[in-house]
CSV table of N, CA and C in Angstrom, one decimal:
chain,number,residue,atom,x,y,z
A,1,ARG,N,-5.7,33.0,2.2
A,1,ARG,CA,-4.9,31.8,2.0
A,1,ARG,C,-5.7,30.9,1.1
A,2,THR,N,-5.1,30.4,0.1
A,2,THR,CA,-5.7,29.5,-0.9
A,2,THR,C,-5.5,28.0,-0.4
A,3,VAL,N,-6.5,27.2,-0.7
A,3,VAL,CA,-6.4,25.8,-0.4
A,3,VAL,C,-5.8,25.1,-1.6
A,4,MET,N,-4.7,24.3,-1.4
A,4,MET,CA,-4.1,23.6,-2.5
A,4,MET,C,-4.9,22.3,-2.7
A,5,SER,N,-5.0,22.0,-4.0
A,5,SER,CA,-5.7,20.7,-4.3
A,5,SER,C,-4.7,19.6,-4.1
A,6,LYS,N,-5.2,18.3,-4.1
A,6,LYS,CA,-4.4,17.2,-4.0
A,6,LYS,C,-3.3,17.2,-5.0
A,7,PHE,N,-3.6,17.6,-6.2
A,7,PHE,CA,-2.6,17.6,-7.3
A,7,PHE,C,-1.5,18.6,-7.1
A,8,GLU,N,-1.8,19.7,-6.4
A,8,GLU,CA,-0.8,20.7,-6.1
A,8,GLU,C,0.0,20.4,-4.8
A,9,ALA,N,-0.6,19.7,-3.9
A,9,ALA,CA,0.0,19.5,-2.6
A,9,ALA,C,0.8,18.2,-2.5
A,10,ASN,N,0.6,17.2,-3.3
A,10,ASN,CA,1.3,15.9,-3.2
A,10,ASN,C,2.1,15.6,-4.5
A,11,ALA,N,3.3,15.0,-4.2
A,11,ALA,CA,4.1,14.6,-5.4
A,11,ALA,C,3.4,13.4,-6.1
A,12,ILE,N,2.7,12.6,-5.3
A,12,ILE,CA,2.0,11.5,-5.9
A,12,ILE,C,0.5,11.8,-5.8
A,13,THR,N,-0.2,11.5,-6.9
A,13,THR,CA,-1.7,11.7,-6.9
A,13,THR,C,-2.5,10.4,-7.0
A,14,TRP,N,-1.8,9.4,-7.5
A,14,TRP,CA,-2.5,8.1,-7.6
A,14,TRP,C,-1.4,7.0,-7.8
A,15,PHE,N,-1.7,5.8,-7.3
A,15,PHE,CA,-0.7,4.7,-7.5
A,15,PHE,C,-1.5,3.4,-7.8
A,16,GLU,N,-0.8,2.5,-8.5
A,16,GLU,CA,-1.4,1.2,-8.7
A,16,GLU,C,-0.4,0.2,-8.4
A,17,ILE,N,-0.8,-0.9,-7.7
A,17,ILE,CA,0.1,-2.0,-7.4
A,17,ILE,C,-0.4,-3.2,-8.3
A,18,PRO,N,0.4,-3.6,-9.2
A,18,PRO,CA,-0.1,-4.7,-10.1
A,18,PRO,C,-0.1,-6.1,-9.3
A,19,VAL,N,-1.1,-6.8,-9.6
A,19,VAL,CA,-1.3,-8.2,-9.0
A,19,VAL,C,-1.6,-9.2,-10.1
A,20,ASN,N,-1.3,-10.5,-9.7
A,20,ASN,CA,-1.6,-11.6,-10.6
A,20,ASN,C,-3.0,-12.2,-10.3
A,21,ASP,N,-3.3,-12.2,-9.0
A,21,ASP,CA,-4.5,-12.8,-8.5
A,21,ASP,C,-5.2,-11.8,-7.6
A,22,ILE,N,-6.3,-11.1,-8.1
A,22,ILE,CA,-6.9,-10.0,-7.4
A,22,ILE,C,-7.5,-10.4,-6.1
A,23,ASP,N,-8.1,-11.6,-6.0
A,23,ASP,CA,-8.7,-12.1,-4.8
A,23,ASP,C,-7.7,-12.4,-3.7
A,24,ARG,N,-6.6,-13.0,-4.1
A,24,ARG,CA,-5.5,-13.3,-3.1
A,24,ARG,C,-4.9,-12.0,-2.6
A,25,ALA,N,-4.6,-11.0,-3.5
A,25,ALA,CA,-4.0,-9.8,-3.2
A,25,ALA,C,-5.0,-8.9,-2.3
A,26,ARG,N,-6.3,-8.9,-2.6
A,26,ARG,CA,-7.2,-8.2,-1.8
A,26,ARG,C,-7.2,-8.8,-0.4
A,27,GLY,N,-7.3,-10.1,-0.2
A,27,GLY,CA,-7.2,-10.7,1.1
A,27,GLY,C,-6.0,-10.3,1.8
A,28,PHE,N,-4.8,-10.4,1.1
A,28,PHE,CA,-3.6,-10.0,1.7
A,28,PHE,C,-3.6,-8.6,2.3
A,29,TYR,N,-3.9,-7.6,1.5
A,29,TYR,CA,-3.9,-6.3,1.9
A,29,TYR,C,-4.9,-5.9,3.0
A,30,GLU,N,-6.1,-6.5,2.9
A,30,GLU,CA,-7.1,-6.3,3.9
A,30,GLU,C,-6.7,-6.8,5.2
A,31,ASN,N,-6.0,-8.0,5.2
A,31,ASN,CA,-5.5,-8.6,6.4
A,31,ASN,C,-4.3,-7.7,7.0
A,32,VAL,N,-3.3,-7.4,6.2
A,32,VAL,CA,-2.2,-6.7,6.7
A,32,VAL,C,-2.5,-5.3,7.2
A,33,LEU,N,-3.4,-4.6,6.5
A,33,LEU,CA,-3.7,-3.2,6.9
A,33,LEU,C,-4.9,-3.2,7.8
A,34,SER,N,-5.6,-4.3,8.0
A,34,SER,CA,-6.7,-4.4,8.9
A,34,SER,C,-7.8,-3.4,8.4
A,35,SER,N,-8.1,-3.4,7.1
A,35,SER,CA,-9.0,-2.4,6.5
A,35,SER,C,-9.6,-3.0,5.2
A,36,LYS,N,-10.8,-2.7,4.9
A,36,LYS,CA,-11.4,-3.2,3.7
A,36,LYS,C,-11.1,-2.3,2.5
A,37,LEU,N,-10.7,-3.0,1.4
A,37,LEU,CA,-10.5,-2.3,0.2
A,37,LEU,C,-11.9,-2.1,-0.5
A,38,ILE,N,-11.9,-1.1,-1.3
A,38,ILE,CA,-13.2,-0.7,-2.0
A,38,ILE,C,-13.2,-1.1,-3.4
A,39,PRO,N,-14.2,-1.9,-3.8
A,39,PRO,CA,-14.3,-2.4,-5.2
A,39,PRO,C,-14.5,-1.2,-6.2
A,40,TYR,N,-13.8,-1.2,-7.3
A,40,TYR,CA,-13.9,-0.2,-8.3
A,40,TYR,C,-14.6,-0.8,-9.5
A,41,PRO,N,-15.8,-0.3,-9.8
A,41,PRO,CA,-16.5,-0.8,-11.0
A,41,PRO,C,-15.9,-0.4,-12.3
A,42,GLY,N,-15.4,-1.4,-13.0
A,42,GLY,CA,-14.8,-1.0,-14.3
A,42,GLY,C,-14.4,-2.3,-15.0
A,43,GLY,N,-13.7,-2.2,-16.1
A,43,GLY,CA,-13.4,-3.3,-16.9
A,43,GLY,C,-12.3,-4.2,-16.3
A,44,GLU,N,-11.4,-3.7,-15.6
A,44,GLU,CA,-10.3,-4.5,-15.0
A,44,GLU,C,-10.6,-4.7,-13.5
A,45,PRO,N,-10.2,-5.9,-13.0
A,45,PRO,CA,-10.4,-6.1,-11.5
A,45,PRO,C,-9.5,-5.1,-10.8
A,46,CYS,N,-10.2,-4.4,-9.9
A,46,CYS,CA,-9.5,-3.3,-9.2
A,46,CYS,C,-10.2,-3.0,-7.8
A,47,PHE,N,-9.3,-2.8,-6.8
A,47,PHE,CA,-9.8,-2.5,-5.5
A,47,PHE,C,-9.0,-1.3,-5.0
A,48,ILE,N,-9.7,-0.3,-4.4
A,48,ILE,CA,-9.0,0.9,-4.0
A,48,ILE,C,-8.8,0.9,-2.5
A,49,PHE,N,-7.6,1.4,-2.1
A,49,PHE,CA,-7.2,1.6,-0.7
A,49,PHE,C,-8.1,2.7,-0.1
A,50,PRO,N,-8.7,2.5,1.0
A,50,PRO,CA,-9.5,3.7,1.6
A,50,PRO,C,-8.5,4.8,2.0
A,51,THR,N,-9.1,6.0,1.8
A,51,THR,CA,-8.3,7.2,2.1
A,51,THR,C,-9.2,8.3,2.6
A,52,LYS,N,-8.6,9.3,3.2
A,52,LYS,CA,-9.4,10.5,3.6
A,52,LYS,C,-9.5,11.4,2.3
A,53,ASP,N,-10.4,12.4,2.4
A,53,ASP,CA,-10.7,13.3,1.2
A,53,ASP,C,-9.5,13.9,0.6
A,54,SER,N,-8.5,14.3,1.3
A,54,SER,CA,-7.4,15.0,0.8
A,54,SER,C,-6.2,14.0,0.6
A,55,GLY,N,-6.3,12.8,0.9
A,55,GLY,CA,-5.2,11.8,0.9
A,55,GLY,C,-5.0,11.3,-0.5
A,56,VAL,N,-3.8,10.8,-0.8
A,56,VAL,CA,-3.4,10.2,-2.1
A,56,VAL,C,-4.1,8.8,-2.1
A,57,ALA,N,-4.8,8.6,-3.2
A,57,ALA,CA,-5.5,7.3,-3.4
A,57,ALA,C,-4.7,6.4,-4.3
A,58,GLY,N,-5.0,5.1,-4.2
A,58,GLY,CA,-4.4,4.1,-5.1
A,58,GLY,C,-5.1,2.8,-5.0
A,59,CYS,N,-4.6,1.8,-5.7
A,59,CYS,CA,-5.4,0.6,-5.8
A,59,CYS,C,-4.5,-0.6,-6.1
A,60,ILE,N,-5.0,-1.8,-6.0
A,60,ILE,CA,-4.4,-3.0,-6.5
A,60,ILE,C,-5.2,-3.3,-7.8
A,61,VAL,N,-4.6,-3.7,-8.9
A,61,VAL,CA,-5.2,-3.9,-10.1
A,61,VAL,C,-4.6,-5.1,-10.9
A,62,GLN,N,-5.5,-5.9,-11.5
A,62,GLN,CA,-5.0,-7.0,-12.3
A,62,GLN,C,-5.2,-6.7,-13.8
A,63,ARG,N,-4.1,-6.6,-14.5
A,63,ARG,CA,-4.2,-6.4,-15.9
A,63,ARG,C,-3.0,-7.1,-16.6
A,64,LYS,N,-3.2,-7.5,-17.8
A,64,LYS,CA,-2.1,-8.3,-18.4
A,64,LYS,C,-0.9,-7.4,-18.7
A,65,GLU,N,-1.0,-6.1,-18.9
A,65,GLU,CA,0.1,-5.3,-19.2
A,65,GLU,C,1.0,-4.9,-18.0
A,66,SER,N,0.5,-5.2,-16.8
A,66,SER,CA,1.3,-4.9,-15.6
A,66,SER,C,1.6,-6.1,-14.8
A,67,LYS,N,2.9,-6.2,-14.4
A,67,LYS,CA,3.3,-7.4,-13.7
A,67,LYS,C,3.9,-7.0,-12.3
A,68,PRO,N,3.7,-7.8,-11.3
A,68,PRO,CA,4.3,-7.5,-10.0
A,68,PRO,C,5.8,-7.6,-10.1
A,69,ALA,N,6.5,-6.8,-9.3
A,69,ALA,CA,8.0,-6.8,-9.3
A,69,ALA,C,8.5,-6.5,-7.9
A,70,ALA,N,9.6,-7.1,-7.6
A,70,ALA,CA,10.3,-6.9,-6.3
A,70,ALA,C,11.4,-5.9,-6.4
A,71,ASP,N,11.8,-5.4,-7.6
A,71,ASP,CA,12.9,-4.6,-7.9
A,71,ASP,C,12.7,-3.3,-8.6
A,72,GLY,N,11.4,-2.8,-8.4
A,72,GLY,CA,11.1,-1.5,-9.1
A,72,GLY,C,10.7,-0.5,-8.0
A,73,THR,N,9.8,0.4,-8.4
A,73,THR,CA,9.3,1.4,-7.5
A,73,THR,C,8.7,0.9,-6.3
A,74,ILE,N,8.9,1.5,-5.1
A,74,ILE,CA,8.4,1.0,-3.9
A,74,ILE,C,7.3,2.1,-3.4
A,75,ILE,N,6.1,1.6,-3.1
A,75,ILE,CA,5.1,2.4,-2.6
A,75,ILE,C,5.0,2.1,-1.1
A,76,PHE,N,4.9,3.2,-0.3
A,76,PHE,CA,4.7,3.0,1.2
A,76,PHE,C,3.3,3.3,1.5
A,77,LEU,N,2.7,2.3,2.2
A,77,LEU,CA,1.3,2.3,2.6
A,77,LEU,C,1.2,2.8,4.0
A,78,ASN,N,0.1,3.4,4.4
A,78,ASN,CA,-0.1,3.9,5.7
A,78,ASN,C,-0.5,2.8,6.7
A,79,ALA,N,0.4,2.6,7.6
A,79,ALA,CA,0.2,1.6,8.7
A,79,ALA,C,0.3,2.4,10.1
A,80,ASP,N,-0.1,3.6,10.1
A,80,ASP,CA,0.1,4.5,11.2
A,80,ASP,C,-0.5,4.0,12.5
A,81,GLY,N,0.3,3.8,13.5
A,81,GLY,CA,-0.1,3.3,14.8
A,81,GLY,C,-0.2,1.8,14.8
A,82,GLN,N,0.1,1.1,13.7
A,82,GLN,CA,-0.1,-0.3,13.8
A,82,GLN,C,1.0,-1.0,12.9
A,83,LEU,N,2.2,-0.4,12.8
A,83,LEU,CA,3.3,-0.9,12.0
A,83,LEU,C,3.7,-2.3,12.5
A,84,ASN,N,3.9,-2.5,13.8
A,84,ASN,CA,4.3,-3.8,14.2
A,84,ASN,C,3.3,-4.9,14.0
A,85,ALA,N,2.0,-4.5,14.2
A,85,ALA,CA,0.9,-5.5,14.0
A,85,ALA,C,0.8,-5.8,12.5
A,86,ALA,N,1.0,-4.8,11.6
A,86,ALA,CA,0.9,-5.0,10.2
A,86,ALA,C,2.0,-5.9,9.7
A,87,VAL,N,3.2,-5.7,10.2
A,87,VAL,CA,4.3,-6.6,9.8
A,87,VAL,C,4.0,-8.0,10.3
A,88,ASP,N,3.5,-8.2,11.6
A,88,ASP,CA,3.2,-9.5,12.1
A,88,ASP,C,2.1,-10.2,11.3
A,89,ARG,N,1.1,-9.4,10.8
A,89,ARG,CA,0.0,-10.0,10.0
A,89,ARG,C,0.6,-10.4,8.6
A,90,ALA,N,1.5,-9.6,8.1
A,90,ALA,CA,2.2,-10.0,6.8
A,90,ALA,C,3.0,-11.3,7.0
A,91,LYS,N,3.7,-11.4,8.0
A,91,LYS,CA,4.5,-12.6,8.3
A,91,LYS,C,3.6,-13.8,8.4
A,92,THR,N,2.5,-13.7,9.2
A,92,THR,CA,1.5,-14.8,9.4
A,92,THR,C,0.9,-15.2,8.0
A,93,ALA,N,0.8,-14.2,7.1
A,93,ALA,CA,0.2,-14.5,5.8
A,93,ALA,C,1.3,-15.1,4.8
A,94,GLY,N,2.5,-15.3,5.3
A,94,GLY,CA,3.5,-15.9,4.5
A,94,GLY,C,4.4,-14.9,3.8
A,95,SER,N,4.3,-13.6,4.1
A,95,SER,CA,5.1,-12.6,3.5
A,95,SER,C,6.5,-12.6,4.1
A,96,LYS,N,7.5,-12.3,3.2
A,96,LYS,CA,8.8,-12.2,3.6
A,96,LYS,C,9.1,-10.7,4.1
A,97,VAL,N,9.7,-10.5,5.2
A,97,VAL,CA,10.0,-9.2,5.7
A,97,VAL,C,11.4,-8.8,5.1
A,98,LEU,N,11.4,-7.8,4.2
A,98,LEU,CA,12.6,-7.4,3.5
A,98,LEU,C,13.4,-6.4,4.4
A,99,VAL,N,12.7,-5.5,5.0
A,99,VAL,CA,13.4,-4.6,6.0
A,99,VAL,C,12.5,-4.6,7.2
A,100,PRO,N,13.1,-4.9,8.4
A,100,PRO,CA,12.3,-4.9,9.6
A,100,PRO,C,12.0,-3.5,10.0
A,101,ARG,N,11.2,-3.3,11.0
A,101,ARG,CA,10.8,-2.0,11.6
A,101,ARG,C,12.1,-1.2,11.8
A,102,THR,N,12.1,0.0,11.2
A,102,THR,CA,13.3,0.8,11.2
A,102,THR,C,12.9,2.2,11.5
A,103,GLU,N,13.6,2.9,12.4
A,103,GLU,CA,13.3,4.3,12.6
A,103,GLU,C,13.9,5.2,11.5
A,104,ILE,N,13.1,6.2,11.1
A,104,ILE,CA,13.6,7.1,10.1
A,104,ILE,C,14.2,8.3,10.8
A,105,PRO,N,15.5,8.6,10.5
A,105,PRO,CA,16.1,9.7,11.2
A,105,PRO,C,15.4,11.0,11.0
A,106,GLY,N,15.4,11.9,12.0
A,106,GLY,CA,14.8,13.2,11.8
A,106,GLY,C,13.4,13.3,12.3
A,107,GLY,N,12.9,12.2,13.0
A,107,GLY,CA,11.6,12.3,13.5
A,107,GLY,C,10.5,12.0,12.6
A,108,PHE,N,10.7,11.3,11.5
A,108,PHE,CA,9.7,11.0,10.4
A,108,PHE,C,9.0,9.7,10.7
A,109,GLY,N,9.2,9.1,11.8
A,109,GLY,CA,8.5,7.8,12.1
A,109,GLY,C,9.3,6.6,11.9
A,110,PHE,N,8.6,5.5,11.5
A,110,PHE,CA,9.2,4.2,11.3
A,110,PHE,C,8.7,3.6,10.0
A,111,PHE,N,9.4,2.7,9.4
A,111,PHE,CA,9.0,1.9,8.3
A,111,PHE,C,9.4,0.5,8.3
A,112,ALA,N,8.8,-0.3,7.5
A,112,ALA,CA,9.3,-1.7,7.3
A,112,ALA,C,8.9,-2.0,5.8
A,113,CYS,N,9.6,-3.0,5.2
A,113,CYS,CA,9.3,-3.4,3.9
A,113,CYS,C,9.0,-4.9,3.8
A,114,ILE,N,8.0,-5.3,3.0
A,114,ILE,CA,7.6,-6.6,2.9
A,114,ILE,C,7.5,-7.0,1.4
A,115,LEU,N,7.4,-8.3,1.2
A,115,LEU,CA,7.1,-8.8,-0.1
A,115,LEU,C,5.7,-9.3,-0.1
A,116,ASP,N,4.8,-8.6,-0.9
A,116,ASP,CA,3.4,-8.9,-0.8
A,116,ASP,C,3.1,-10.3,-1.4
A,117,SER,N,1.8,-10.7,-1.4
A,117,SER,CA,1.4,-12.0,-1.9
A,117,SER,C,1.6,-12.2,-3.4
A,118,GLU,N,1.9,-11.1,-4.1
A,118,GLU,CA,2.1,-11.2,-5.5
A,118,GLU,C,3.6,-11.1,-5.9
A,119,GLY,N,4.4,-10.7,-5.0
A,119,GLY,CA,5.8,-10.6,-5.3
A,119,GLY,C,6.3,-9.1,-5.4
A,120,ASN,N,5.5,-8.2,-5.0
A,120,ASN,CA,5.8,-6.8,-5.0
A,120,ASN,C,6.6,-6.4,-3.7
A,121,HIS,N,7.6,-5.6,-3.8
A,121,HIS,CA,8.3,-5.0,-2.7
A,121,HIS,C,7.5,-3.8,-2.3
A,122,VAL,N,6.9,-3.8,-1.1
A,122,VAL,CA,6.0,-2.8,-0.6
A,122,VAL,C,6.4,-2.3,0.8
A,123,GLY,N,6.4,-1.0,1.0
A,123,GLY,CA,6.7,-0.4,2.3
A,123,GLY,C,5.5,-0.1,3.1
A,124,LEU,N,5.7,-0.2,4.4
A,124,LEU,CA,4.6,0.2,5.4
A,124,LEU,C,5.2,1.3,6.2
A,125,HIS,N,4.5,2.4,6.5
A,125,HIS,CA,5.0,3.6,7.2
A,125,HIS,C,4.1,3.9,8.4
A,126,SER,N,4.7,4.3,9.5
A,126,SER,CA,3.9,4.8,10.6
A,126,SER,C,4.7,6.0,11.2
A,127,ARG,N,3.9,7.1,11.5
A,127,ARG,CA,4.5,8.3,12.0
A,127,ARG,C,5.0,8.1,13.4
A,128,ALA,N,4.4,7.2,14.2
A,128,ALA,CA,4.8,6.9,15.6
A,128,ALA,C,4.4,5.5,15.9
A,129,GLU,N,5.1,4.9,16.8
A,129,GLU,CA,4.8,3.5,17.3
A,129,GLU,C,5.7,3.1,18.4
């Protein structure tokens, strides 16, 4: 049996969420996900979402070429086992809940969608809750 790399096993290999204010966005995501983001040393302000070795990685990034949007691609972040708490933390932080906790037919868990601190439409997913 061969082991598939992340690039062979996942449709997504990296994602970036554009932000206008890196400090505000970092605080928002660390609060909502109850997890510390990892600073990425580089030219642009960037913080990476923590992931396991084989997981898909991504970041929040502030750059002039990328603008937050509520009507484009939606990224779903892992809120496994803490979906309700994550949505509550988002609401407390002033986030608008766009889609409340909703069961996904077929046993794929639950999701909710929020508007982040920068104006991005972002999903949260949990396999069970």
